[in-house]
mmCIF file with all atom_site columns, C-alpha atoms in Angstrom:
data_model
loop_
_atom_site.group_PDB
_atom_site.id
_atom_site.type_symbol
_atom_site.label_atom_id
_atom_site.label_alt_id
_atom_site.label_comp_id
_atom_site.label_asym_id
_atom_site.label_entity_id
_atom_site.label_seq_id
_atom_site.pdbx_PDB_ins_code
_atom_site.Cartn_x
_atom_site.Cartn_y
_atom_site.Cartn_z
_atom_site.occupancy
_atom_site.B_iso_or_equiv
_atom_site.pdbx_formal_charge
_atom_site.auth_seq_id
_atom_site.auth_comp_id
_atom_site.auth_asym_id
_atom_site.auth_atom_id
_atom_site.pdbx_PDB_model_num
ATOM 1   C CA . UNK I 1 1   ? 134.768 -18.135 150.367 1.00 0.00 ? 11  UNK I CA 1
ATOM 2   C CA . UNK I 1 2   ? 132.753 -19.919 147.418 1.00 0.00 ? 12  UNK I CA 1
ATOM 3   C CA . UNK I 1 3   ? 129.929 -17.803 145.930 1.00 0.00 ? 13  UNK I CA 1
ATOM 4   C CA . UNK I 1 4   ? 127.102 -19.784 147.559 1.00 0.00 ? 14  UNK I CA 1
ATOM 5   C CA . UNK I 1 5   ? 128.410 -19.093 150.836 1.00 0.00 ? 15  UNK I CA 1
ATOM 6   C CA . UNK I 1 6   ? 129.283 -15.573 150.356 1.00 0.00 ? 16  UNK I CA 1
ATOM 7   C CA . UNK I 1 7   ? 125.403 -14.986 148.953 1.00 0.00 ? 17  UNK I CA 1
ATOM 8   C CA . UNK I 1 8   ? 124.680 -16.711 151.798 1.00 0.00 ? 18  UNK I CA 1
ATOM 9   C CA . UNK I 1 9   ? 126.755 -14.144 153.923 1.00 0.00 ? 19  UNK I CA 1
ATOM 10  C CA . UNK I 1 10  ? 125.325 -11.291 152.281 1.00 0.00 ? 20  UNK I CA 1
ATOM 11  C CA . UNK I 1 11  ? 121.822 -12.344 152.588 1.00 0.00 ? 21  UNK I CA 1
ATOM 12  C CA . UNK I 1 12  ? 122.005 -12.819 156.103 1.00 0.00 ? 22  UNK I CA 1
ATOM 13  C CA . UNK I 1 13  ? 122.973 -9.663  157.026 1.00 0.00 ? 23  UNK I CA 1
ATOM 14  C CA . UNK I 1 14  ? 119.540 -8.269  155.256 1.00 0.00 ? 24  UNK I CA 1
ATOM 15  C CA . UNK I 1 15  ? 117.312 -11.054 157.184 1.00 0.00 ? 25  UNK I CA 1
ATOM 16  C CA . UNK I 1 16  ? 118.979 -11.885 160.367 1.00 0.00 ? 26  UNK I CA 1
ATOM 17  C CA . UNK I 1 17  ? 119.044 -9.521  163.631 1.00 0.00 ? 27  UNK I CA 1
ATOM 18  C CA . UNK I 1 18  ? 122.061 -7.017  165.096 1.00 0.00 ? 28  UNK I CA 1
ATOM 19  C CA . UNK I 1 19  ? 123.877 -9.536  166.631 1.00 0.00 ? 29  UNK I CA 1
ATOM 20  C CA . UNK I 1 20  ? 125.090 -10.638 163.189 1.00 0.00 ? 30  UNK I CA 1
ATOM 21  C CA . UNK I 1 21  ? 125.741 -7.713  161.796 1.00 0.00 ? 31  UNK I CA 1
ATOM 22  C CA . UNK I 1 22  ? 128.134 -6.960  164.659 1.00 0.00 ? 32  UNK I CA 1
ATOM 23  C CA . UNK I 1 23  ? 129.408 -10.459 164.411 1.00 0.00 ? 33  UNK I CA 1
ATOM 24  C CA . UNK I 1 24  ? 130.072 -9.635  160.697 1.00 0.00 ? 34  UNK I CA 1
ATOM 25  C CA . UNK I 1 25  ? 130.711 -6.348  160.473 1.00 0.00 ? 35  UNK I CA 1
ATOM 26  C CA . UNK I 1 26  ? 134.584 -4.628  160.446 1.00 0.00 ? 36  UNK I CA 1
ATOM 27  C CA . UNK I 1 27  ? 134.675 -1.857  163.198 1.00 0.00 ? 37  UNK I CA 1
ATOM 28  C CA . UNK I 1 28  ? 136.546 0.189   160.758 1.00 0.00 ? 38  UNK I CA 1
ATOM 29  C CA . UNK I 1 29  ? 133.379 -0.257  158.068 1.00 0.00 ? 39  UNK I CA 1
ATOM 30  C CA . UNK I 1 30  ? 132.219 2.299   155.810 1.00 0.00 ? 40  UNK I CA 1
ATOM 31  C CA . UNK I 1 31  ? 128.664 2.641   154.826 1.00 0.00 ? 41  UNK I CA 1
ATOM 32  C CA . UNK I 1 32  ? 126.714 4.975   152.423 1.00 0.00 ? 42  UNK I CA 1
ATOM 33  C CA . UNK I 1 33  ? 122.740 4.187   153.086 1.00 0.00 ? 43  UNK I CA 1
ATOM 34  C CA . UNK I 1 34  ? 119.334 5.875   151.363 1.00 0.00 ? 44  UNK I CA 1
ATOM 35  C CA . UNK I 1 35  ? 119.008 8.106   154.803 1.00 0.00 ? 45  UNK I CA 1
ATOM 36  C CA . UNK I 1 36  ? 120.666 11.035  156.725 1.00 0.00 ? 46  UNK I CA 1
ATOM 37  C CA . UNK I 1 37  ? 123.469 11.588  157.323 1.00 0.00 ? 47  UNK I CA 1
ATOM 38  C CA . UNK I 1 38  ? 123.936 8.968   154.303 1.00 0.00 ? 48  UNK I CA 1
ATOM 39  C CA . UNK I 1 39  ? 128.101 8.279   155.473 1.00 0.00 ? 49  UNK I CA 1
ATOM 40  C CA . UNK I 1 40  ? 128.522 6.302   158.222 1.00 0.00 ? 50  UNK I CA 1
ATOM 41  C CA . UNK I 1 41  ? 131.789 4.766   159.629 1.00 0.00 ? 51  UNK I CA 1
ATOM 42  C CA . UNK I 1 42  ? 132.633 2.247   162.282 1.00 0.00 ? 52  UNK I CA 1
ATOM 43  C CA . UNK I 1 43  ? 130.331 1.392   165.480 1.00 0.00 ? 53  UNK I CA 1
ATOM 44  C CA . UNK I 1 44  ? 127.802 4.396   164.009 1.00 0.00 ? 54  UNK I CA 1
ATOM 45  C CA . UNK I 1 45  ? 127.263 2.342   160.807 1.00 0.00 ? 55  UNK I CA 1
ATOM 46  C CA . UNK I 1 46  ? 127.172 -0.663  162.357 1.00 0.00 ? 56  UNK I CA 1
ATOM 47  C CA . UNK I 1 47  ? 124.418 1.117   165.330 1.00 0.00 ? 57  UNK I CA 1
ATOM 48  C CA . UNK I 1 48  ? 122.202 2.579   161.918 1.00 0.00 ? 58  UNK I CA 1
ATOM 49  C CA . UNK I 1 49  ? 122.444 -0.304  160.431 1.00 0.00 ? 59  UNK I CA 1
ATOM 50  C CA . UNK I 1 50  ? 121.845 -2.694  163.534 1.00 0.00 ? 60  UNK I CA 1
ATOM 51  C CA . UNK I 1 51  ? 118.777 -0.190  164.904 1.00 0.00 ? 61  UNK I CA 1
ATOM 52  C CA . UNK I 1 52  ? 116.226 -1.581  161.939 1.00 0.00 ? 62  UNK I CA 1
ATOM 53  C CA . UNK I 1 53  ? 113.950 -3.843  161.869 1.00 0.00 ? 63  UNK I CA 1
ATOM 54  C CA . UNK I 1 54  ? 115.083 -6.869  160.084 1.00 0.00 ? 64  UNK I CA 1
ATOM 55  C CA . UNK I 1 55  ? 113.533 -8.041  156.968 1.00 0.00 ? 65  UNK I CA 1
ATOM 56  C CA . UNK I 1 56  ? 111.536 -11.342 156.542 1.00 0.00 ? 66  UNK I CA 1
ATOM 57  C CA . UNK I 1 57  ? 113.554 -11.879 153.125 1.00 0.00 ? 67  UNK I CA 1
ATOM 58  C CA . UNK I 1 58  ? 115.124 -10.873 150.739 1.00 0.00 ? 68  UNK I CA 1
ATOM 59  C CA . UNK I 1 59  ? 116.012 -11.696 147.285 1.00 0.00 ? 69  UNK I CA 1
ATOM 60  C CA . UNK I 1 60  ? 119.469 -10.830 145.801 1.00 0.00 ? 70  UNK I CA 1
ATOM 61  C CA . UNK I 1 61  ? 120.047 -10.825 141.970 1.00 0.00 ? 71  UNK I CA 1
ATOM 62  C CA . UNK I 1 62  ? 121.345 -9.415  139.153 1.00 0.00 ? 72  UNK I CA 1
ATOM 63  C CA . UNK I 1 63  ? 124.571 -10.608 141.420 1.00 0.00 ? 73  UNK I CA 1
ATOM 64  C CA . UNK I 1 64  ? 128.342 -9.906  140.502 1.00 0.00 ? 74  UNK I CA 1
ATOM 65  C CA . UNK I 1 65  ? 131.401 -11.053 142.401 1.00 0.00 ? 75  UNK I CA 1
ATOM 66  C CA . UNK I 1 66  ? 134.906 -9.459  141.984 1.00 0.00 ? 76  UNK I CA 1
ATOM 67  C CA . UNK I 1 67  ? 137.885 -11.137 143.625 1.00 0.00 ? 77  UNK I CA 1
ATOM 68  C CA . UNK I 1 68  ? 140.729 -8.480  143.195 1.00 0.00 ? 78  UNK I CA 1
ATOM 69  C CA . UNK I 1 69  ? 143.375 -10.057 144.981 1.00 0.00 ? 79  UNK I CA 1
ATOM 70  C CA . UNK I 1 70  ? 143.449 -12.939 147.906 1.00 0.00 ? 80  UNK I CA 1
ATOM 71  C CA . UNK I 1 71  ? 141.076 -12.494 151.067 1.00 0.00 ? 81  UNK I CA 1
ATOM 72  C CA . UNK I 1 72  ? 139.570 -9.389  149.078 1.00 0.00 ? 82  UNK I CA 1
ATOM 73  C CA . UNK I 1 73  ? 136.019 -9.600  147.447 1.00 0.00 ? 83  UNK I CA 1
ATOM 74  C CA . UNK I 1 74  ? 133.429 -7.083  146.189 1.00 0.00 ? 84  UNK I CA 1
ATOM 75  C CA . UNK I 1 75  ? 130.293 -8.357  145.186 1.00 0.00 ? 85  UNK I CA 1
ATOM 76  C CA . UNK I 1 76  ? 127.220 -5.953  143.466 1.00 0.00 ? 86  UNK I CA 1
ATOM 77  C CA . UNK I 1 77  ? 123.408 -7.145  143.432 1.00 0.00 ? 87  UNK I CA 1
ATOM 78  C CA . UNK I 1 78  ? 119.929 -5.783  143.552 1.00 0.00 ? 88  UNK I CA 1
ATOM 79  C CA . UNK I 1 79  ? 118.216 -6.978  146.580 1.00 0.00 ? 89  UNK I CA 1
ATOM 80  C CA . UNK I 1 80  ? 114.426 -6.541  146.787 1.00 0.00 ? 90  UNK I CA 1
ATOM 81  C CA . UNK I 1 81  ? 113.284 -6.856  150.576 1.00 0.00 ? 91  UNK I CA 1
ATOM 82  C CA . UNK I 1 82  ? 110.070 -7.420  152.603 1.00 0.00 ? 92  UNK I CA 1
ATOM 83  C CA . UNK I 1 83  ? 108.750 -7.207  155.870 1.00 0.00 ? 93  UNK I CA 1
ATOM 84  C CA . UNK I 1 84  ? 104.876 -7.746  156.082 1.00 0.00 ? 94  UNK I CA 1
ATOM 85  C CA . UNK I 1 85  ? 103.093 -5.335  153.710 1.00 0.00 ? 95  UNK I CA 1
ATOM 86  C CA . UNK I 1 86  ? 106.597 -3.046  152.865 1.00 0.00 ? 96  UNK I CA 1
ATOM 87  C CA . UNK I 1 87  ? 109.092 -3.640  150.002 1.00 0.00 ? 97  UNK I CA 1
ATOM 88  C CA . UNK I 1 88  ? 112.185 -2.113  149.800 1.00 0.00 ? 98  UNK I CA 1
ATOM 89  C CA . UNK I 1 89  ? 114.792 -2.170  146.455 1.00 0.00 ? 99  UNK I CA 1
ATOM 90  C CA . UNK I 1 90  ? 118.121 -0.953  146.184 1.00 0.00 ? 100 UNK I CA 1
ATOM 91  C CA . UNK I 1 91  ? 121.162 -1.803  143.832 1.00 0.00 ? 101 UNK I CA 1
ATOM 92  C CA . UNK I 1 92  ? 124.304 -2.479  146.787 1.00 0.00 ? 102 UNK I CA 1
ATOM 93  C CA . UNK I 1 93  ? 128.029 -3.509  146.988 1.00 0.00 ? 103 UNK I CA 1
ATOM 94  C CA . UNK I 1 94  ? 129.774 -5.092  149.998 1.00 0.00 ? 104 UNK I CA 1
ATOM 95  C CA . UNK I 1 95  ? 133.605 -5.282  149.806 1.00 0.00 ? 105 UNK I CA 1
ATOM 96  C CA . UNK I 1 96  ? 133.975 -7.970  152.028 1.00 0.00 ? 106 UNK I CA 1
ATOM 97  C CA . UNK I 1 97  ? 137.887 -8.877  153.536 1.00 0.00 ? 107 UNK I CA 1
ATOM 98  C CA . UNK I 1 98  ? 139.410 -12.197 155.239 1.00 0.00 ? 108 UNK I CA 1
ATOM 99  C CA . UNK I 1 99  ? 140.599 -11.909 158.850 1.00 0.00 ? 109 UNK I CA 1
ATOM 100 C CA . UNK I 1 100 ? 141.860 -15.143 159.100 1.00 0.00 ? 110 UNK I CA 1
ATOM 101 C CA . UNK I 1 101 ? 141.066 -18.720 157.918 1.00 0.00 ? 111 UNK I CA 1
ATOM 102 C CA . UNK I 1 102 ? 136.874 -18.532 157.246 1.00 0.00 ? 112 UNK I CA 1
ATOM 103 C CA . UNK I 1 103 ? 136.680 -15.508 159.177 1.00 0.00 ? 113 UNK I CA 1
ATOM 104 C CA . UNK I 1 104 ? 135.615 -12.746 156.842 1.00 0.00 ? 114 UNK I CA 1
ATOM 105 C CA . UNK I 1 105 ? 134.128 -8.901  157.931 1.00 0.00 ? 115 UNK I CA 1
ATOM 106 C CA . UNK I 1 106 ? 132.371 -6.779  155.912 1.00 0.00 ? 116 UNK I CA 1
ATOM 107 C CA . UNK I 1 107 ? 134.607 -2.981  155.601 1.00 0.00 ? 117 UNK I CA 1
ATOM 108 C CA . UNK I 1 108 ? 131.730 -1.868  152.682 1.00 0.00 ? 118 UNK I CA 1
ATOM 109 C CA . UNK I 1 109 ? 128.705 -1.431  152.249 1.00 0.00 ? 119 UNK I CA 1
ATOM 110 C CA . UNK I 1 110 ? 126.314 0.624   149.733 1.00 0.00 ? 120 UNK I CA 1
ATOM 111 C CA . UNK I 1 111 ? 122.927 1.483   148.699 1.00 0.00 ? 121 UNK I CA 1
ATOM 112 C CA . UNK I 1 112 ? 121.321 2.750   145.752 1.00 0.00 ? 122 UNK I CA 1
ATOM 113 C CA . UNK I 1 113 ? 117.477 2.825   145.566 1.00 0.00 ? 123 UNK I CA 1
ATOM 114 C CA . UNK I 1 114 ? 116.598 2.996   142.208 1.00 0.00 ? 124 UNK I CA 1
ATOM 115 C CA . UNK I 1 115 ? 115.783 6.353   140.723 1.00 0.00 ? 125 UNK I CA 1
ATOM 116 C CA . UNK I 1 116 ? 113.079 6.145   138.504 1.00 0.00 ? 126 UNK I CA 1
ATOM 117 C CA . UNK I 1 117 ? 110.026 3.267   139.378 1.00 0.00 ? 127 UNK I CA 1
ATOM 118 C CA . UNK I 1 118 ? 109.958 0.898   136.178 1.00 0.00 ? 128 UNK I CA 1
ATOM 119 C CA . UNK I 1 119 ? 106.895 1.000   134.352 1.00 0.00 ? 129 UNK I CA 1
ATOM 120 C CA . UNK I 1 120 ? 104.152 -1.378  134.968 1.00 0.00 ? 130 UNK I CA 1
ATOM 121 C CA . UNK I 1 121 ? 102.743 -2.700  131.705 1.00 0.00 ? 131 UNK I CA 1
#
């Protein structure tokens, strides 16, 4: 998968609805996320994950893309996200794996919100 695609990949699963994240999604996933019970694995990552509202965007930068070996990737990013008036900010990784030919499933997932609020000058 080139990077724009795989941004592309990544970004959808912030802005687009639970049919894609199930589409997209390994069933054997693991997810750490900001909220209780903060582990998740399998269908009850992909259910917390699938149960919130989607975002109208969301802007990924500060992006990094590791390809270990073939049909492996991990990528890293800060995404900033918005729906209506609320903004949400977290630093992420996704390993992301092949399952055949341009059929890929994310089996990680991670986020961080930042700990301390940058100053405003």
């Amino acid at each position: 998968m080139d990077d724009d695609r795989l941004w592309g990949f990544e970004q959808s699963l912030w802005t687009e609805g639970p049919d894609n994240y199930r589409e997209k999604v390994d069933a054997e996933v693991v997810m750490v996320l900001p909220q209780p019970p903060f582990v998740h694995q399998g269908s009850q990552a992909i259910d917390a994950v699938a149960s919130t509202p989607v975002w109208d965007s969301a802007e990924l930068t500060e992006q990094t893309v590791s390809r270990p070996q073939e049909g492996l990737i991990v990528i890293g990013y800060h995404v900033k996200a918005h729906r209506g008036d609320e903004t949400y900010e977290a630093y992420c990784t996704s390993t992301i794996r092949r399952i055949e030919h341009e059929v890929w499933r994310v089996v990680q997932h991670q986020q961080t919100p930042p700990l301390v609020t940058p100053a405003k000058i």
